[in-house]
Amino acid sequence: MNNKVKLLTLASLTLAVSFLTVGTVVAQAKLTNQAKLFINGIGTVRVGMTASQATKAAGTQLVGDSPNNSCYYIKPQNEPKNVSFMVTEGRISRVDVRQNTEITTLKGAKIGDTEAQIKSLYPGQIKVTPHKYVQGGHYLTFIPKDRADQNYRVVFETDGKRVTQFRSGKLPEVEFVEGCS
């Protein structure tokens, strides 16, 4: 075998392995119950993406309300359940997690955690305010210290003892108590 054939064979093998690797990475990027929620997104979906960019990033179809409204929600057609994305001005502005005890924040916070657990995961960064609709309940709002993240929050809703749902996203939408209503 001459050197050109060896080089061509090596190049072909390298290219084939690269395609396999890229295919594997894309397959792993799908939004699942193992995705982590953070201040400006979940998994591969980020605040600021359009609905079509978010669908591509999620690796699953996002369906929901008519995009004609100034504020509407979309959610994964299949999994993960009980995760939705608020869309305002044509872009993802917040992520809501309800009744899904598998999804956690980067620090491991999840539905069912106690208020004390949330405060211990985010020491000195939780602002507690009374819940607007749940007697004795609270909003535990994580306020990031990093200047670059000042326009984002994670809001944990509680019944006064445990987290019942949580959301993340940009101000002011992340603090809208009634979502798009």
mmCIF file of N, CA and C in Angstrom, residues 61-124:
data_model
loop_
_atom_site.group_PDB
_atom_site.id
_atom_site.type_symbol
_atom_site.label_atom_id
_atom_site.label_comp_id
_atom_site.label_asym_id
_atom_site.label_seq_id
_atom_site.Cartn_x
_atom_site.Cartn_y
_atom_site.Cartn_z
ATOM 1 N N GLN A 61 -39.900 17.570 20.162
ATOM 2 C CA GLN A 61 -40.870 18.564 19.715
ATOM 3 C C GLN A 61 -41.449 19.330 20.909
ATOM 4 N N LEU A 62 -41.466 20.658 20.822
ATOM 5 C CA LEU A 62 -42.084 21.488 21.851
ATOM 6 C C LEU A 62 -43.399 22.008 21.290
ATOM 7 N N VAL A 63 -44.481 21.752 21.991
ATOM 8 C CA VAL A 63 -45.819 22.107 21.511
ATOM 9 C C VAL A 63 -46.517 22.969 22.552
ATOM 10 N N GLY A 64 -47.555 23.676 22.120
ATOM 11 C CA GLY A 64 -48.286 24.465 23.098
ATOM 12 C C GLY A 64 -49.210 25.467 22.479
ATOM 13 N N ASP A 65 -49.348 26.569 23.194
ATOM 14 C CA ASP A 65 -50.281 27.610 22.803
ATOM 15 C C ASP A 65 -49.866 28.258 21.483
ATOM 16 N N SER A 66 -50.800 28.986 20.920
ATOM 17 C CA SER A 66 -50.552 29.703 19.677
ATOM 18 C C SER A 66 -49.470 30.761 19.875
ATOM 19 N N PRO A 67 -48.476 30.808 18.981
ATOM 20 C CA PRO A 67 -47.408 31.792 19.131
ATOM 21 C C PRO A 67 -47.841 33.220 18.811
ATOM 22 N N ASN A 68 -49.133 33.448 18.557
ATOM 23 C CA ASN A 68 -49.602 34.805 18.257
ATOM 24 C C ASN A 68 -49.682 35.682 19.504
ATOM 25 N N ASN A 69 -49.791 35.052 20.677
ATOM 26 C CA ASN A 69 -49.897 35.824 21.921
ATOM 27 C C ASN A 69 -48.549 36.441 22.275
ATOM 28 N N SER A 70 -48.588 37.518 23.068
ATOM 29 C CA SER A 70 -47.332 38.141 23.501
ATOM 30 C C SER A 70 -46.668 37.298 24.587
ATOM 31 N N CYS A 71 -47.452 36.412 25.233
ATOM 32 C CA CYS A 71 -46.927 35.504 26.250
ATOM 33 C C CYS A 71 -47.666 34.184 26.124
ATOM 34 N N TYR A 72 -46.925 33.096 25.971
ATOM 35 C CA TYR A 72 -47.543 31.781 25.868
ATOM 36 C C TYR A 72 -46.565 30.721 26.342
ATOM 37 N N TYR A 73 -47.069 29.502 26.508
ATOM 38 C CA TYR A 73 -46.249 28.389 26.984
ATOM 39 C C TYR A 73 -46.113 27.299 25.933
ATOM 40 N N ILE A 74 -44.936 26.673 25.909
ATOM 41 C CA ILE A 74 -44.722 25.463 25.117
ATOM 42 C C ILE A 74 -44.115 24.417 26.051
ATOM 43 N N LYS A 75 -44.275 23.151 25.690
ATOM 44 C CA LYS A 75 -43.736 22.077 26.529
ATOM 45 C C LYS A 75 -43.340 20.908 25.649
ATOM 46 N N PRO A 76 -42.476 20.031 26.170
ATOM 47 C CA PRO A 76 -42.101 18.844 25.395
ATOM 48 C C PRO A 76 -43.345 17.999 25.103
ATOM 49 N N GLN A 77 -43.425 17.520 23.860
ATOM 50 C CA GLN A 77 -44.579 16.721 23.446
ATOM 51 C C GLN A 77 -44.664 15.424 24.259
ATOM 52 N N ASN A 78 -43.525 14.828 24.585
ATOM 53 C CA ASN A 78 -43.511 13.581 25.343
ATOM 54 C C ASN A 78 -42.840 13.780 26.699
ATOM 55 N N GLU A 79 -41.558 13.524 26.764
ATOM 56 C CA GLU A 79 -40.805 13.668 28.023
ATOM 57 C C GLU A 79 -39.888 14.880 27.922
ATOM 58 N N PRO A 80 -39.503 15.484 29.012
ATOM 59 C CA PRO A 80 -39.983 15.241 30.362
ATOM 60 C C PRO A 80 -41.356 15.875 30.599
ATOM 61 N N LYS A 81 -42.158 15.218 31.408
ATOM 62 C CA LYS A 81 -43.503 15.708 31.742
ATOM 63 C C LYS A 81 -43.398 16.843 32.764
ATOM 64 N N ASN A 82 -44.410 17.708 32.734
ATOM 65 C CA ASN A 82 -44.554 18.790 33.717
ATOM 66 C C ASN A 82 -43.405 19.794 33.707
ATOM 67 N N VAL A 83 -42.813 19.984 32.527
ATOM 68 C CA VAL A 83 -41.821 21.043 32.308
ATOM 69 C C VAL A 83 -42.398 21.910 31.197
ATOM 70 N N SER A 84 -42.418 23.220 31.413
ATOM 71 C CA SER A 84 -42.923 24.101 30.367
ATOM 72 C C SER A 84 -42.026 25.331 30.243
ATOM 73 N N PHE A 85 -42.103 25.944 29.080
ATOM 74 C CA PHE A 85 -41.282 27.113 28.766
ATOM 75 C C PHE A 85 -42.196 28.291 28.464
ATOM 76 N N MET A 86 -42.004 29.389 29.187
ATOM 77 C CA MET A 86 -42.726 30.616 28.888
ATOM 78 C C MET A 86 -42.012 31.293 27.724
ATOM 79 N N VAL A 87 -42.804 31.752 26.750
ATOM 80 C CA VAL A 87 -42.258 32.474 25.602
ATOM 81 C C VAL A 87 -42.842 33.883 25.628
ATOM 82 N N THR A 88 -41.969 34.879 25.684
ATOM 83 C CA THR A 88 -42.397 36.275 25.604
ATOM 84 C C THR A 88 -41.545 36.958 24.537
ATOM 85 N N GLU A 89 -42.176 37.829 23.766
ATOM 86 C CA GLU A 89 -41.483 38.520 22.671
ATOM 87 C C GLU A 89 -40.759 37.535 21.759
ATOM 88 N N GLY A 90 -41.368 36.348 21.571
ATOM 89 C CA GLY A 90 -40.836 35.351 20.644
ATOM 90 C C GLY A 90 -39.658 34.544 21.155
ATOM 91 N N ARG A 91 -39.304 34.696 22.429
ATOM 92 C CA ARG A 91 -38.142 33.984 22.982
ATOM 93 C C ARG A 91 -38.462 33.351 24.325
ATOM 94 N N ILE A 92 -37.744 32.251 24.624
ATOM 95 C CA ILE A 92 -37.895 31.588 25.920
ATOM 96 C C ILE A 92 -37.469 32.581 27.000
ATOM 97 N N SER A 93 -38.339 32.774 28.011
ATOM 98 C CA SER A 93 -37.994 33.705 29.087
ATOM 99 C C SER A 93 -37.951 33.016 30.451
ATOM 100 N N ARG A 94 -38.602 31.823 30.544
ATOM 101 C CA ARG A 94 -38.577 31.125 31.829
ATOM 102 C C ARG A 94 -38.914 29.661 31.637
ATOM 103 N N VAL A 95 -38.488 28.851 32.623
ATOM 104 C CA VAL A 95 -38.745 27.406 32.642
ATOM 105 C C VAL A 95 -39.510 27.094 33.921
ATOM 106 N N ASP A 96 -40.628 26.391 33.804
ATOM 107 C CA ASP A 96 -41.425 25.997 34.970
ATOM 108 C C ASP A 96 -41.362 24.482 35.149
ATOM 109 N N VAL A 97 -41.182 24.032 36.391
ATOM 110 C CA VAL A 97 -41.185 22.602 36.718
ATOM 111 C C VAL A 97 -42.277 22.377 37.763
ATOM 112 N N ARG A 98 -43.260 21.548 37.401
ATOM 113 C CA ARG A 98 -44.364 21.222 38.308
ATOM 114 C C ARG A 98 -44.522 19.710 38.362
ATOM 115 N N GLN A 99 -44.793 19.176 39.513
ATOM 116 C CA GLN A 99 -45.116 17.751 39.693
ATOM 117 C C GLN A 99 -44.094 16.808 39.068
ATOM 118 N N ASN A 100 -42.853 17.251 38.938
ATOM 119 C CA ASN A 100 -41.803 16.381 38.417
ATOM 120 C C ASN A 100 -40.711 16.338 39.483
ATOM 121 N N THR A 101 -40.651 15.226 40.207
ATOM 122 C CA THR A 101 -39.712 15.118 41.319
ATOM 123 C C THR A 101 -38.335 14.627 40.883
ATOM 124 N N GLU A 102 -38.171 14.340 39.590
ATOM 125 C CA GLU A 102 -36.875 13.867 39.088
ATOM 126 C C GLU A 102 -35.945 15.012 38.706
ATOM 127 N N ILE A 103 -36.510 16.075 38.143
ATOM 128 C CA ILE A 103 -35.682 17.202 37.699
ATOM 129 C C ILE A 103 -35.191 17.974 38.916
ATOM 130 N N THR A 104 -33.883 18.284 38.898
ATOM 131 C CA THR A 104 -33.271 19.037 39.994
ATOM 132 C C THR A 104 -32.548 20.260 39.436
ATOM 133 N N THR A 105 -32.197 21.156 40.338
ATOM 134 C CA THR A 105 -31.333 22.270 39.961
ATOM 135 C C THR A 105 -29.902 21.730 39.911
ATOM 136 N N LEU A 106 -28.969 22.565 39.478
ATOM 137 C CA LEU A 106 -27.555 22.163 39.456
ATOM 138 C C LEU A 106 -27.083 21.740 40.844
ATOM 139 N N LYS A 107 -27.623 22.377 41.889
ATOM 140 C CA LYS A 107 -27.221 22.050 43.268
ATOM 141 C C LYS A 107 -28.021 20.886 43.847
ATOM 142 N N GLY A 108 -28.979 20.345 43.087
ATOM 143 C CA GLY A 108 -29.728 19.181 43.548
ATOM 144 C C GLY A 108 -31.078 19.477 44.174
ATOM 145 N N ALA A 109 -31.500 20.740 44.204
ATOM 146 C CA ALA A 109 -32.803 21.090 44.774
ATOM 147 C C ALA A 109 -33.922 20.542 43.885
ATOM 148 N N LYS A 110 -35.019 20.094 44.533
ATOM 149 C CA LYS A 110 -36.123 19.512 43.768
ATOM 150 C C LYS A 110 -37.441 19.652 44.528
ATOM 151 N N ILE A 111 -38.533 19.323 43.845
ATOM 152 C CA ILE A 111 -39.849 19.307 44.470
ATOM 153 C C ILE A 111 -39.822 18.288 45.608
ATOM 154 N N GLY A 112 -40.395 18.691 46.739
ATOM 155 C CA GLY A 112 -40.409 17.820 47.913
ATOM 156 C C GLY A 112 -39.350 18.184 48.942
ATOM 157 N N ASP A 113 -38.334 18.964 48.544
ATOM 158 C CA ASP A 113 -37.310 19.402 49.496
ATOM 159 C C ASP A 113 -37.930 20.344 50.523
ATOM 160 N N THR A 114 -37.361 20.359 51.719
ATOM 161 C CA THR A 114 -37.835 21.278 52.750
ATOM 162 C C THR A 114 -37.283 22.670 52.488
ATOM 163 N N GLU A 115 -37.930 23.658 53.105
ATOM 164 C CA GLU A 115 -37.429 25.025 52.990
ATOM 165 C C GLU A 115 -36.004 25.107 53.542
ATOM 166 N N ALA A 116 -35.735 24.386 54.631
ATOM 167 C CA ALA A 116 -34.395 24.389 55.232
ATOM 168 C C ALA A 116 -33.355 23.816 54.260
ATOM 169 N N GLN A 117 -33.727 22.769 53.521
ATOM 170 C CA GLN A 117 -32.790 22.190 52.544
ATOM 171 C C GLN A 117 -32.451 23.222 51.468
ATOM 172 N N ILE A 118 -33.443 23.933 50.971
ATOM 173 C CA ILE A 118 -33.211 24.948 49.927
ATOM 174 C C ILE A 118 -32.269 26.026 50.466
ATOM 175 N N LYS A 119 -32.551 26.504 51.671
ATOM 176 C CA LYS A 119 -31.701 27.556 52.271
ATOM 177 C C LYS A 119 -30.272 27.061 52.477
ATOM 178 N N SER A 120 -30.104 25.780 52.804
ATOM 179 C CA SER A 120 -28.747 25.257 53.017
ATOM 180 C C SER A 120 -28.003 25.041 51.698
ATOM 181 N N LEU A 121 -28.738 24.767 50.611
ATOM 182 C CA LEU A 121 -28.095 24.614 49.297
ATOM 183 C C LEU A 121 -27.624 25.959 48.743
ATOM 184 N N TYR A 122 -28.312 27.019 49.109
ATOM 185 C CA TYR A 122 -28.002 28.367 48.605
ATOM 186 C C TYR A 122 -27.827 29.326 49.798
ATOM 187 N N PRO A 123 -26.811 29.104 50.636
ATOM 188 C CA PRO A 123 -26.655 29.919 51.847
ATOM 189 C C PRO A 123 -26.500 31.412 51.551
ATOM 190 N N GLY A 124 -27.318 32.205 52.247
ATOM 191 C CA GLY A 124 -27.235 33.654 52.107
ATOM 192 C C GLY A 124 -27.742 34.201 50.785
#
